[in-house]
Amino acid sequence: MIRRARGMRDILPEDEIERKRIISIIERNYQEYGFDPVSHPAVERLDVLEAKSGEGIKTEIFRFDDGELGLRFDLTVSLARMYSENSGLPLPFKRYAIEKVWRREEPQYGRYREFTQADADIVGSSSMRCEAELIACACNTLADLGIKEYKVYVNNRKLLNATLRHIGLDDARIDTAIRCIDKLDKKGKAEVVKELAQNGITNGGEIVDAFTKGIEYYEQIEECKEGVDELKKLFSYLEMYGIRNYEFDPSIARGLGYYTGPIFEIKSADKQLGTIAAGGRYDGLIGIYAGQQVPAVGISFGVDRMANLFKKENSSRTYTDIVLVNVKEENIKACINYAKKMREKGVAVRIDLMERSMKKQMEYASAIGAAYVGIIGDNEEKSGTITLKNLGTGEQKNVNLEDAVKIIKGETRAKSV
Amino acid sequence: MIRRARGMRDILPEDEIERKRIISIIERNYQEYGFDPVSHPAVERLDVLEAKSGEGIKTEIFRFDDGELGLRFDLTVSLARMYSENSGLPLPFKRYAIEKVWRREEPQYGRYREFTQADADIVGSSSMRCEAELIACACNTLADLGIKEYKVYVNNRKLLNATLRHIGLDDARIDTAIRCIDKLDKKGKAEVVKELAQNGITNGGEIVDAFTKGIEYYEQIEECKEGVDELKKLFSYLEMYGIRNYEFDPSIARGLGYYTGPIFEIKSADKQLGTIAAGGRYDGLIGIYAGQQVPAVGISFGVDRMANLFKKENSSRTYTDIVLVNVKEENIKACINYAKKMREKGVAVRIDLMERSMKKQMEYASAIGAAYVGIIGDNEEKSGTITLKNLGTGEQKNVNLEDAVKIIKGETRAKSV
C-alpha cells in the first residue's frame, strides 16, 4: 500500500481543531503584545541554513537533490535572512510567525519530522525590556491556555561562556561543554561528567558544580559582570510586568548555536508537558547575513505537544453544529434553504450529500460528533420550523429557525475564526 | 550577500495581514458549510506524488536528495493518500486544508514557487449535491470577499472524453487533446488547432468546433448521455441554492490529470483577478492509493493573487492599535502597567523597547502605521489617564484608560483572531 512518508503525519480534525484553538490563543497574545505576522518560505538555501546552526542540526536538514536548497529547521534563521534583505524596516521590528519546520530526526512516539513553531521575535534592540516583554507575553498566553503551574527559568549565555573560560576551557571546547551541560536536567550530574570526559574535558566535576550555583557565585567572577548585570536588569523589568515565578538557573543552555545573551525556558510543573516555550537573545545571527550587527531576541512555543496533551480534555471532533436531516427525498430543497439561512447566521451546517435514508443521516450526525440534528419533513416545511434534537441530552423540540439558531449558538462551541 | 532561494519570498506584515484576512473569510465559509480542518505533511513519497499527477507536474516537483521524497504540489493528492490510510472515517468526509504547496516552475512577476491553496473536498459521495454544495460555498465566500462580478463555468470531463472518442481519437491522444483544449480561452482557436496538429492530431478544426457548442449538441451524442445528465442534475441543485450565474462551458478542461467528472472554474469579471476558485470530481484518484474506488470532489481557492490585488484597497500595515509613549525614562513602569491593562481588553499595544526619546517613540508609531499613540508622563501617571492622539486626524485628548480602550476598539481595525 502507498503510504505517507516516514516521520510525517496527517493531522485529522479531532487533533487539528485543538491545534488551531491553541494557535489562535498564542496568535491573539502575540498581536496584543504588538507583533505583526510574517510568513517565511519553507525552502531556504543551504548556505543560509548552515551559516550558524550548530553541528547537531546540520545532519537533520532535509536537503533537495540540487545540493543547494533545504527545508528550514526553524523560523529564526529565516527571520535573520529576511531582515538582511529588508533593512529599511522601522526598528524594533516585531514579528510573529506560526509555521511548520522540518528536521530529519529519528521519529519517536509523538515526535514527528514536521512540527509547528509559534515564534515571536524583536529585532533591533539590545534592551532587556525585550526579553521581559517576550516572557510577559508567554506568561499571559499560558494563563489563557489554562496552564497555571509553571516556572520561567532564566540564564545568560554570557555567564556560561565566561564561567567556562574562567575554569580554563578554550573557545572550541566551550561549545562542546555547553552542549553537555544542556542535558544536566535530563541526564543528571554523573552522566554529564562522563560525557564531558568522553569529549576530552577532564574537570567535569568542577564544571558541573559551577552550574548548580546561585547568582551570587557569578557576581564574584569578574568576567561574568556583564551577564549578571543584564539578568538583574531583566529581573527588574519582569517585576514591573508583575511576573514573580521566574528563577535563575545556570544550567539552562539551549541547544542551538546562535544564542549570545539571556536565554529562557518556561516549564510546566506537569512533567509530561515539560518545556512549553523557550527562547533567547541572538545578537550575532543577523550580522552573518546582513553584514552589520543587529541585536535580536525571540521566543518559540512548541504547539504539537500541547495539542496532543490537551486533546482529551477539550476534544471537539467537528466544527459542525448541526446536521439537517431530510425526512423524504423531496425535503432536500427545504434543507438546502434552511441551511443557507443558518449559515448566514454563522451556524456550521451539514446536509445530506449522499441521498440516504433518514436513519442513515441520523447515524452520520452522531458519527461525526455534531451537537444537534434538525429534522425537516413535510410538517416542518409547512410550518417553517425544524425539529431540533440535542444529541447530547436526547432532548427534542419543534422550533422556528430563529430560535433554533439561538439555541445552537448559545450552546455549541466557538469556531476558530 | 546571502539571500532567499530563487522563486521564494517572505510575506511581510502588510501583505500577510491581507492574506490572513482573506484566508479567515474562506475558512469561516468552509466551516459554515460543514467542513473540518486537516493538516497534511508537506513532504510526501514520490510514488504518492507521481501516481496520477499528469506529465506536466512531474517536472515541477521539488525532490529531496534521497530519491524517495518530494514536496507536495497540491493538497488533493495528500487527501487521497490520507484517506487510504484512514478508511474508517464516517462518509461523506468533508475536510478543508489551507496550506502551502510547492512547484518548481519558472518564477514570474507575482508568481512564486511556493503558494497557498485553500481547499475543501467531499469524499465518499457520487451525488451532484456535492458539486452544488462546493460551488454554493465558493459563491458565498466571494460575496463575503466583496467580489460581486463573477461567473461559474461548468463542464464535465465525461463530455470531453466521450466527444473526443466520438470524433475518433484514441485514449492516448485524448489526454493530449484535453491539455490543448484547456488553452482555448487563453490562446484562441487558431493556436490550439496548430498545437493539436503538432501533436499529430490533424482534425483540430473539428475538435475545437465541438468545444464551442451549447449543451444541446452533446445531448444528441449517445456517449455523452451520462455526462449531460450529471450536469443537468447539478444545475437543478444550483438553482435550489439560489445560484443563477453559472454557465455550461465545454472548453473548460482543468490541467490536472486526475479529474473524472464535473469540473468548474469561477472567474472574476475583472480579468486581472481571473480564475478565483476551481475544482472538480476525481472519482479515480483515491482508488489508486486505497485499492477500492471512492468518489470525491473538491474546490480550491488561490489565495495569493487575491491578496496581491486586494492589498491596496484594504491595506493595514500593522495589527498594532496603539503605541504607548513614555515621556521620561521613569514613566516606563506606568507604560508597562497601562499596556498590561489594555492588552487584557484585547487592544494591541507596543511600548518603547529601545529606551528612546519621546520624539523617536512618536516617529516609530507613525512609521509602523499605528492608529494611535498614548502619551504617559508624570501628569498622566498622577491622574491615571493617558493623552490619546489619533495619528490619522491629529486629534488629541486626555482620557482615562477605560475611555481610551473604548475609543480604540470602536475605531481601529479588527484583529485576525
Coordinates of N, CA and C in Angstrom, one line a residue, chain A residues 2 12 64-65 80 126 172 265 315 349 355 379 401:
Chain A
I2 N 0.5 2.2 -0.8 CA 1.2 3.5 -0.8 C 0.8 4.3 0.5
L12 N -5.7 15.0 11.7 CA -7.1 14.9 11.4 C -7.9 15.9 12.2
F64 N 17.5 19.1 -0.7 CA 16.9 18.8 -2.1 C 18.0 18.3 -3.0
D65 N 17.6 17.7 -4.1 CA 18.6 17.0 -5.0 C 19.5 17.9 -5.8
A80 N 16.3 36.1 10.3 CA 17.6 36.8 10.2 C 17.9 37.0 8.7
S126 N 18.8 46.2 22.0 CA 19.6 45.4 23.0 C 19.0 45.5 24.4
A172 N 36.8 26.5 21.6 CA 36.4 25.3 20.9 C 35.7 24.3 21.9
E265 N 13.6 29.3 29.5 CA 12.7 28.2 29.2 C 11.6 28.3 30.2
S315 N -11.6 18.0 23.8 CA -11.8 17.4 22.4 C -13.2 17.7 21.9
V349 N -23.3 24.0 9.3 CA -24.4 23.1 8.9 C -23.9 22.1 7.9
E355 N -27.8 11.3 -0.4 CA -29.1 10.8 -0.8 C -29.4 9.6 0.0
N379 N -44.3 18.3 7.5 CA -44.9 19.2 8.6 C -44.0 20.4 8.9
L401 N -36.9 28.7 12.9 CA -35.5 28.8 12.5 C -34.7 29.7 13.4

